[in-house]
Amino acid sequence: MTLQVTRVGRLNSDQVNSVLRSAMLAPSIHNTQPWLFRCTGSGIELHADPRRILPVTDPDGRELVLSCGAALFTLRTAIHALGFHPATTLMPSRADPDLLAVVRPLADRTPDPKVTRLARAIPRRRTNRRPFLPTPIPRSTLTTLRHATELEHAWMPSLDAEQCLLLRDLTARAHLDQLADPAFVAELVRWTRLGGHVRAGVPAYATDGSPADESWLLEEFGTPGDRARPLPLVVAIGSFSDGRLDRLQAGQALQRVLLTATSAGLDTSFISPPVRVPSARAEFRRLLGCGVWPQVLLRVGYGSPLPWTPRRPLEDVLLDTLVSA
Ligand SMILES: Cc1cc2nc3c(=O)[nH]c(=O)nc-3n(C[C@H](O)[C@H](O)[C@H](O)COP(=O)(O)O)c2cc1C
């Protein structure tokens, strides 16, 4: 059976299929893939799927919305790379806050080569939890990542050496706080350590067989007081306030940063404890000192190649629009 989706505006059904499959390659918390798409005659709707919220790890769905924002940026990029303008309306319905965006592919245009490069990075991007090489990253690349964040109405605060050390200590403390919560650990284990046949969650091979307790994170980012050890490059993505719309924009900024890093030959992974544990997040915010709400903390560097993490079938994430042939 071949699945076909309807035409959407200027996109034929093959193009709709292709942009949806690209969007599904976005990163998501524990690879929950918490998104749903509905194709109308004129646009593609992106909905949050509240059934895929992680009640312990992400009780207010902040990371669910960030993940959907990453899928939205990917969808826009894939539409643009096909030569159409992705006219995007964020949160169009007060009555339905799970309708996060509508993207309407409008007039033909010559794709911007910079966007084409980002689109080529979509299938190559991975969350890479392996150790990174000590090779320094050019300053100009960091500037490019910062610019990528700002293009999506988010902010990448500068972190000086002292702030990085404080952040390392904060990460270690927040990580231990998480591990002290049996419900958190149970949820983490449920969504990791999976075999390759499972289409959601993080397969064991993506963490290189490291323990599900994410101790690889401390190996790489260091332990409190370990001041002699060089720190990896970390970048934070923040928003100016902390509502659903801000998180959606921060998610788009996240994916623009990740694809920009991938196209520059860099690897990335997430350092989540200081943005996930509420008290640690408040401390991180104070540490930044600029009023910005930290949404994501990423480790950036040169790593070794990884296999990809599986995705759910397209038919699982489509609302009402399926035509089977
Ligand atoms: C909001 C968000 C939070 C994430 N948090 C973590 C994390 O704490 N630890 C981790 O190893 N990966 C984290 N990830 C990465 C996901 O596990 C990863 O995107 C997913 O497994 C799919 O794999 P891929 O990114 O290689 O395509 C996060 C991703 C997102 C979008």
Tab-separated table of C-alpha atoms in Angstrom, residues 14-315:
chain	number	residue	atom	x	y	z
A	14	ASP	CA	4.877	13.995	-3.522
A	15	GLN	CA	6.229	17.324	-2.316
A	16	VAL	CA	3.852	17.303	0.677
A	17	ASN	CA	5.023	13.802	1.507
A	18	SER	CA	8.641	14.873	1.265
A	19	VAL	CA	8.336	17.997	3.466
A	20	LEU	CA	6.403	16.085	6.142
A	21	ARG	CA	9.021	13.338	6.210
A	22	SER	CA	11.699	16.015	6.605
A	23	ALA	CA	9.810	17.678	9.478
A	24	MET	CA	9.637	14.339	11.290
A	25	LEU	CA	13.454	14.184	11.366
A	26	ALA	CA	13.510	17.023	13.902
A	27	PRO	CA	14.902	16.252	17.360
A	28	SER	CA	12.422	15.748	20.205
A	29	ILE	CA	12.611	15.100	23.907
A	30	HIS	CA	13.398	11.372	24.337
A	31	ASN	CA	12.436	11.008	20.653
A	32	THR	CA	8.747	11.175	21.643
A	33	GLN	CA	7.942	12.912	18.312
A	34	PRO	CA	5.072	14.814	19.972
A	35	TRP	CA	3.674	16.359	16.783
A	36	LEU	CA	0.703	15.860	14.477
A	37	PHE	CA	0.135	17.374	11.033
A	38	ARG	CA	-3.086	18.146	9.190
A	39	CYS	CA	-3.021	19.008	5.501
A	40	THR	CA	-5.740	21.395	4.411
A	41	GLY	CA	-6.144	22.560	0.815
A	42	SER	CA	-4.041	25.645	1.480
A	43	GLY	CA	-1.655	24.814	4.320
A	44	ILE	CA	-0.052	22.318	6.677
A	45	GLU	CA	-1.147	22.586	10.305
A	46	LEU	CA	1.254	21.588	13.073
A	47	HIS	CA	-0.416	20.368	16.268
A	48	ALA	CA	1.164	19.425	19.594
A	49	ASP	CA	0.164	15.885	20.584
A	50	PRO	CA	-0.538	16.125	24.348
A	51	ARG	CA	-0.764	12.310	24.566
A	52	ARG	CA	3.009	12.232	24.111
A	53	ILE	CA	3.860	14.534	27.018
A	54	LEU	CA	6.343	13.090	29.545
A	55	PRO	CA	4.477	13.643	32.837
A	56	VAL	CA	7.519	13.450	35.121
A	57	THR	CA	10.304	14.860	32.950
A	58	ASP	CA	8.281	17.589	31.248
A	59	PRO	CA	5.086	18.146	33.292
A	60	ASP	CA	4.133	21.484	31.724
A	61	GLY	CA	5.033	20.421	28.180
A	62	ARG	CA	7.795	23.015	27.760
A	63	GLU	CA	10.095	20.568	26.007
A	64	LEU	CA	7.187	19.167	24.005
A	65	VAL	CA	6.612	22.639	22.533
A	66	LEU	CA	10.360	23.123	21.928
A	67	SER	CA	10.355	19.818	20.017
A	68	CYS	CA	7.363	20.931	17.924
A	69	GLY	CA	9.145	24.231	17.234
A	70	ALA	CA	12.108	22.238	15.903
A	71	ALA	CA	9.737	20.301	13.608
A	72	LEU	CA	8.175	23.578	12.458
A	73	PHE	CA	11.528	25.090	11.490
A	74	THR	CA	12.364	21.895	9.600
A	75	LEU	CA	9.036	22.019	7.739
A	76	ARG	CA	9.586	25.676	6.770
A	77	THR	CA	13.108	24.919	5.595
A	78	ALA	CA	12.041	21.922	3.509
A	79	ILE	CA	9.254	23.960	1.835
A	80	HIS	CA	11.631	26.837	1.129
A	81	ALA	CA	14.236	24.469	-0.350
A	82	LEU	CA	11.608	23.178	-2.814
A	83	GLY	CA	11.226	26.734	-4.084
A	84	PHE	CA	8.144	28.002	-2.216
A	85	HIS	CA	7.701	30.684	0.391
A	86	PRO	CA	6.552	29.063	3.701
A	87	ALA	CA	4.143	31.731	5.020
A	88	THR	CA	3.811	30.808	8.693
A	89	THR	CA	1.214	31.828	11.280
A	90	LEU	CA	2.104	30.906	14.860
A	91	MET	CA	-0.601	29.897	17.356
A	92	PRO	CA	-3.511	30.916	15.094
A	93	SER	CA	-6.346	29.748	17.377
A	94	ARG	CA	-7.075	30.994	20.890
A	95	ALA	CA	-9.609	28.190	21.220
A	96	ASP	CA	-7.071	25.488	20.350
A	97	PRO	CA	-3.640	26.081	21.932
A	98	ASP	CA	-2.415	22.740	20.562
A	99	LEU	CA	-2.668	24.151	17.042
A	100	LEU	CA	0.822	25.583	17.094
A	101	ALA	CA	1.213	26.808	13.524
A	102	VAL	CA	-0.093	26.815	9.985
A	103	VAL	CA	2.403	26.916	7.121
A	104	ARG	CA	1.099	27.944	3.693
A	105	PRO	CA	3.405	27.273	0.734
A	106	LEU	CA	3.030	30.393	-1.410
A	107	ALA	CA	4.555	31.750	-4.611
A	108	ASP	CA	7.477	30.040	-6.312
A	109	ARG	CA	10.818	31.566	-5.513
A	110	THR	CA	14.441	30.705	-6.144
A	111	PRO	CA	15.639	28.989	-2.951
A	112	ASP	CA	18.203	30.954	-0.959
A	113	PRO	CA	21.465	28.906	-1.113
A	114	LYS	CA	21.858	29.318	2.683
A	115	VAL	CA	18.479	27.657	3.240
A	116	THR	CA	19.325	24.927	0.718
A	117	ARG	CA	22.436	24.171	2.799
A	118	LEU	CA	20.318	23.924	5.952
A	119	ALA	CA	17.851	21.639	4.144
A	120	ARG	CA	20.700	19.330	3.108
A	121	ALA	CA	21.688	19.081	6.787
A	122	ILE	CA	18.210	17.854	7.874
A	123	PRO	CA	18.866	14.120	7.314
A	124	ARG	CA	22.516	14.400	8.453
A	125	ARG	CA	21.841	15.995	11.861
A	126	ARG	CA	22.127	13.673	14.881
A	127	THR	CA	22.185	14.049	18.645
A	128	ASN	CA	25.739	12.881	19.259
A	129	ARG	CA	26.402	11.787	22.847
A	130	ARG	CA	29.908	10.475	22.117
A	131	PRO	CA	33.024	12.305	23.330
A	132	PHE	CA	34.015	15.208	21.085
A	133	LEU	CA	37.521	15.936	19.793
A	134	PRO	CA	39.415	18.748	21.548
A	135	THR	CA	39.648	20.608	18.195
A	136	PRO	CA	38.781	24.277	18.767
A	137	ILE	CA	35.740	25.714	17.018
A	138	PRO	CA	36.337	28.875	14.980
A	139	ARG	CA	34.971	32.040	16.638
A	140	SER	CA	33.233	32.900	13.382
A	141	THR	CA	31.170	29.686	13.704
A	142	LEU	CA	29.997	30.733	17.147
A	143	THR	CA	28.961	34.095	15.698
A	144	THR	CA	27.036	32.251	12.978
A	145	LEU	CA	25.215	30.143	15.592
A	146	ARG	CA	24.325	33.278	17.531
A	147	HIS	CA	22.992	34.907	14.371
A	148	ALA	CA	20.935	31.762	13.618
A	149	THR	CA	19.302	32.085	17.055
A	150	GLU	CA	18.455	35.755	16.554
A	151	LEU	CA	16.891	35.106	13.148
A	152	GLU	CA	14.276	33.040	15.021
A	153	HIS	CA	13.558	35.726	17.662
A	154	ALA	CA	15.490	33.984	20.422
A	155	TRP	CA	18.756	34.831	22.159
A	156	MET	CA	22.101	33.089	22.656
A	157	PRO	CA	23.690	34.703	25.724
A	158	SER	CA	27.474	34.870	25.949
A	159	LEU	CA	28.916	32.688	28.701
A	160	ASP	CA	32.267	33.705	30.148
A	161	ALA	CA	34.723	31.195	31.681
A	162	GLU	CA	33.461	31.725	35.236
A	163	GLN	CA	29.823	31.317	34.180
A	164	CYS	CA	30.745	28.071	32.374
A	165	LEU	CA	32.338	26.678	35.532
A	166	LEU	CA	29.298	27.625	37.609
A	167	LEU	CA	27.103	26.034	34.967
A	168	ARG	CA	29.128	22.837	35.133
A	169	ASP	CA	28.568	22.654	38.906
A	170	LEU	CA	24.904	23.469	38.489
A	171	THR	CA	24.536	20.740	35.854
A	172	ALA	CA	26.118	18.128	38.112
A	173	ARG	CA	23.835	19.073	41.014
A	174	ALA	CA	20.697	19.123	38.866
A	175	HIS	CA	21.649	15.783	37.333
A	176	LEU	CA	21.959	14.208	40.790
A	177	ASP	CA	18.618	15.754	41.820
A	178	GLN	CA	16.992	14.064	38.827
A	179	LEU	CA	18.520	10.703	39.639
A	180	ALA	CA	17.234	10.942	43.209
A	181	ASP	CA	13.665	10.879	41.831
A	182	PRO	CA	12.662	7.249	41.110
A	183	ALA	CA	9.764	8.400	38.902
A	184	PHE	CA	12.165	10.419	36.731
A	185	VAL	CA	14.541	7.476	36.388
A	186	ALA	CA	11.673	5.098	35.555
A	187	GLU	CA	10.487	7.429	32.772
A	188	LEU	CA	14.029	7.850	31.437
A	189	VAL	CA	14.576	4.095	31.353
A	190	ARG	CA	11.197	3.549	29.685
A	191	TRP	CA	12.138	5.905	26.825
A	192	THR	CA	15.755	4.777	26.407
A	193	ARG	CA	17.510	1.428	26.225
A	194	LEU	CA	15.142	0.368	23.443
A	195	GLY	CA	15.904	-2.018	20.607
A	196	GLY	CA	16.311	-0.623	17.080
A	197	HIS	CA	12.892	-1.968	16.044
A	198	VAL	CA	11.015	0.563	18.192
A	199	ARG	CA	9.932	3.668	16.227
A	200	ALA	CA	9.978	6.170	19.115
A	201	GLY	CA	12.249	6.627	22.132
A	202	VAL	CA	16.039	6.554	22.176
A	203	PRO	CA	17.545	3.223	21.092
A	204	ALA	CA	20.441	1.848	23.129
A	205	TYR	CA	22.806	2.233	20.161
A	206	ALA	CA	22.224	6.034	20.079
A	207	THR	CA	23.710	6.325	23.550
A	208	ASP	CA	26.540	3.947	22.624
A	209	GLY	CA	25.412	1.561	25.306
A	210	SER	CA	26.034	4.181	28.012
A	211	PRO	CA	23.853	3.884	31.080
A	212	ALA	CA	20.378	5.373	30.803
A	213	ASP	CA	21.223	7.554	33.816
A	214	GLU	CA	23.037	9.895	31.392
A	215	SER	CA	26.306	9.626	33.281
A	216	TRP	CA	27.993	10.158	29.871
A	217	LEU	CA	26.899	13.730	30.331
A	218	LEU	CA	29.079	14.259	33.384
A	219	GLU	CA	31.954	12.396	31.753
A	220	GLU	CA	31.844	14.947	28.958
A	221	PHE	CA	30.813	18.079	30.804
A	222	GLY	CA	32.830	17.443	33.941
A	223	THR	CA	32.092	17.120	37.623
A	224	PRO	CA	31.872	19.869	40.267
A	225	GLY	CA	35.188	21.318	41.292
A	226	ASP	CA	36.931	19.665	38.318
A	227	ARG	CA	38.372	23.026	37.291
A	228	ALA	CA	41.522	21.741	35.625
A	229	ARG	CA	39.627	19.928	32.917
A	230	PRO	CA	38.910	21.825	29.668
A	231	LEU	CA	35.214	22.481	29.133
A	232	PRO	CA	33.509	21.622	25.881
A	233	LEU	CA	31.876	24.479	24.013
A	234	VAL	CA	28.367	24.955	25.342
A	235	VAL	CA	25.751	27.323	23.985
A	236	ALA	CA	22.462	28.321	25.562
A	237	ILE	CA	19.319	29.311	23.705
A	238	GLY	CA	17.012	31.591	25.645
A	239	SER	CA	13.761	33.467	25.179
A	240	PHE	CA	12.640	36.888	26.372
A	241	SER	CA	9.640	35.500	28.231
A	242	ASP	CA	8.480	31.968	28.934
A	243	GLY	CA	5.052	31.499	27.353
A	244	ARG	CA	3.995	28.883	24.829
A	245	LEU	CA	4.767	31.188	21.887
A	246	ASP	CA	8.259	31.959	23.248
A	247	ARG	CA	8.949	28.245	23.593
A	248	LEU	CA	7.712	27.599	20.060
A	249	GLN	CA	10.088	30.260	18.736
A	250	ALA	CA	12.944	28.917	20.869
A	251	GLY	CA	12.309	25.469	19.345
A	252	GLN	CA	12.605	26.953	15.870
A	253	ALA	CA	15.824	28.696	16.929
A	254	LEU	CA	17.086	25.386	18.320
A	255	GLN	CA	16.668	23.608	14.995
A	256	ARG	CA	18.158	26.513	13.021
A	257	VAL	CA	21.205	26.351	15.324
A	258	LEU	CA	21.446	22.549	15.050
A	259	LEU	CA	21.217	22.558	11.246
A	260	THR	CA	23.665	25.467	10.994
A	261	ALA	CA	26.096	23.515	13.203
A	262	THR	CA	25.607	20.339	11.142
A	263	SER	CA	26.266	22.159	7.888
A	264	ALA	CA	29.483	23.544	9.448
A	265	GLY	CA	30.618	19.945	10.157
A	266	LEU	CA	29.830	20.159	13.887
A	267	ASP	CA	28.049	17.733	16.192
A	268	THR	CA	25.696	18.630	19.015
A	269	SER	CA	24.045	17.114	22.071
A	270	PHE	CA	21.723	18.302	24.806
A	271	ILE	CA	22.658	19.123	28.396
A	272	SER	CA	19.188	19.223	29.891
A	273	PRO	CA	19.390	19.046	33.728
A	274	PRO	CA	19.982	22.808	34.231
A	275	VAL	CA	16.974	23.700	32.082
A	276	ARG	CA	14.789	20.795	33.228
A	277	VAL	CA	14.982	20.885	37.033
A	278	PRO	CA	12.910	23.983	37.989
A	279	SER	CA	15.194	25.213	40.803
A	280	ALA	CA	18.281	24.727	38.607
A	281	ARG	CA	16.607	26.585	35.749
A	282	ALA	CA	15.900	29.536	38.063
A	283	GLU	CA	19.566	29.499	39.152
A	284	PHE	CA	20.724	29.254	35.516
A	285	ARG	CA	18.548	32.260	34.692
A	286	ARG	CA	20.122	34.274	37.530
A	287	LEU	CA	23.576	33.150	36.388
A	288	LEU	CA	22.914	34.480	32.873
A	289	GLY	CA	22.038	37.778	34.500
A	290	CYS	CA	20.272	39.256	31.468
A	291	GLY	CA	16.663	38.364	32.248
A	292	VAL	CA	16.561	35.739	29.494
A	293	TRP	CA	14.762	32.436	30.172
A	294	PRO	CA	17.126	29.551	29.365
A	295	GLN	CA	15.310	27.025	27.162
A	296	VAL	CA	18.072	24.747	25.845
A	297	LEU	CA	21.725	24.080	26.640
A	298	LEU	CA	23.770	22.401	23.909
A	299	ARG	CA	27.238	20.904	23.755
A	300	VAL	CA	28.898	21.637	20.395
A	301	GLY	CA	32.020	20.029	18.933
A	302	TYR	CA	33.534	17.654	16.406
A	303	GLY	CA	32.404	14.056	16.960
A	304	SER	CA	32.412	10.713	15.163
A	305	PRO	CA	29.611	9.469	12.859
A	306	LEU	CA	26.494	7.908	14.368
A	307	PRO	CA	23.589	5.873	12.997
A	308	TRP	CA	20.220	7.610	12.909
A	309	THR	CA	17.436	7.271	15.474
A	310	PRO	CA	14.186	5.807	14.064
A	311	ARG	CA	11.000	7.765	13.464
A	312	ARG	CA	7.311	6.809	13.571
A	313	PRO	CA	5.571	6.092	10.260
A	314	LEU	CA	4.071	9.131	8.555
A	315	GLU	CA	0.528	7.770	8.879
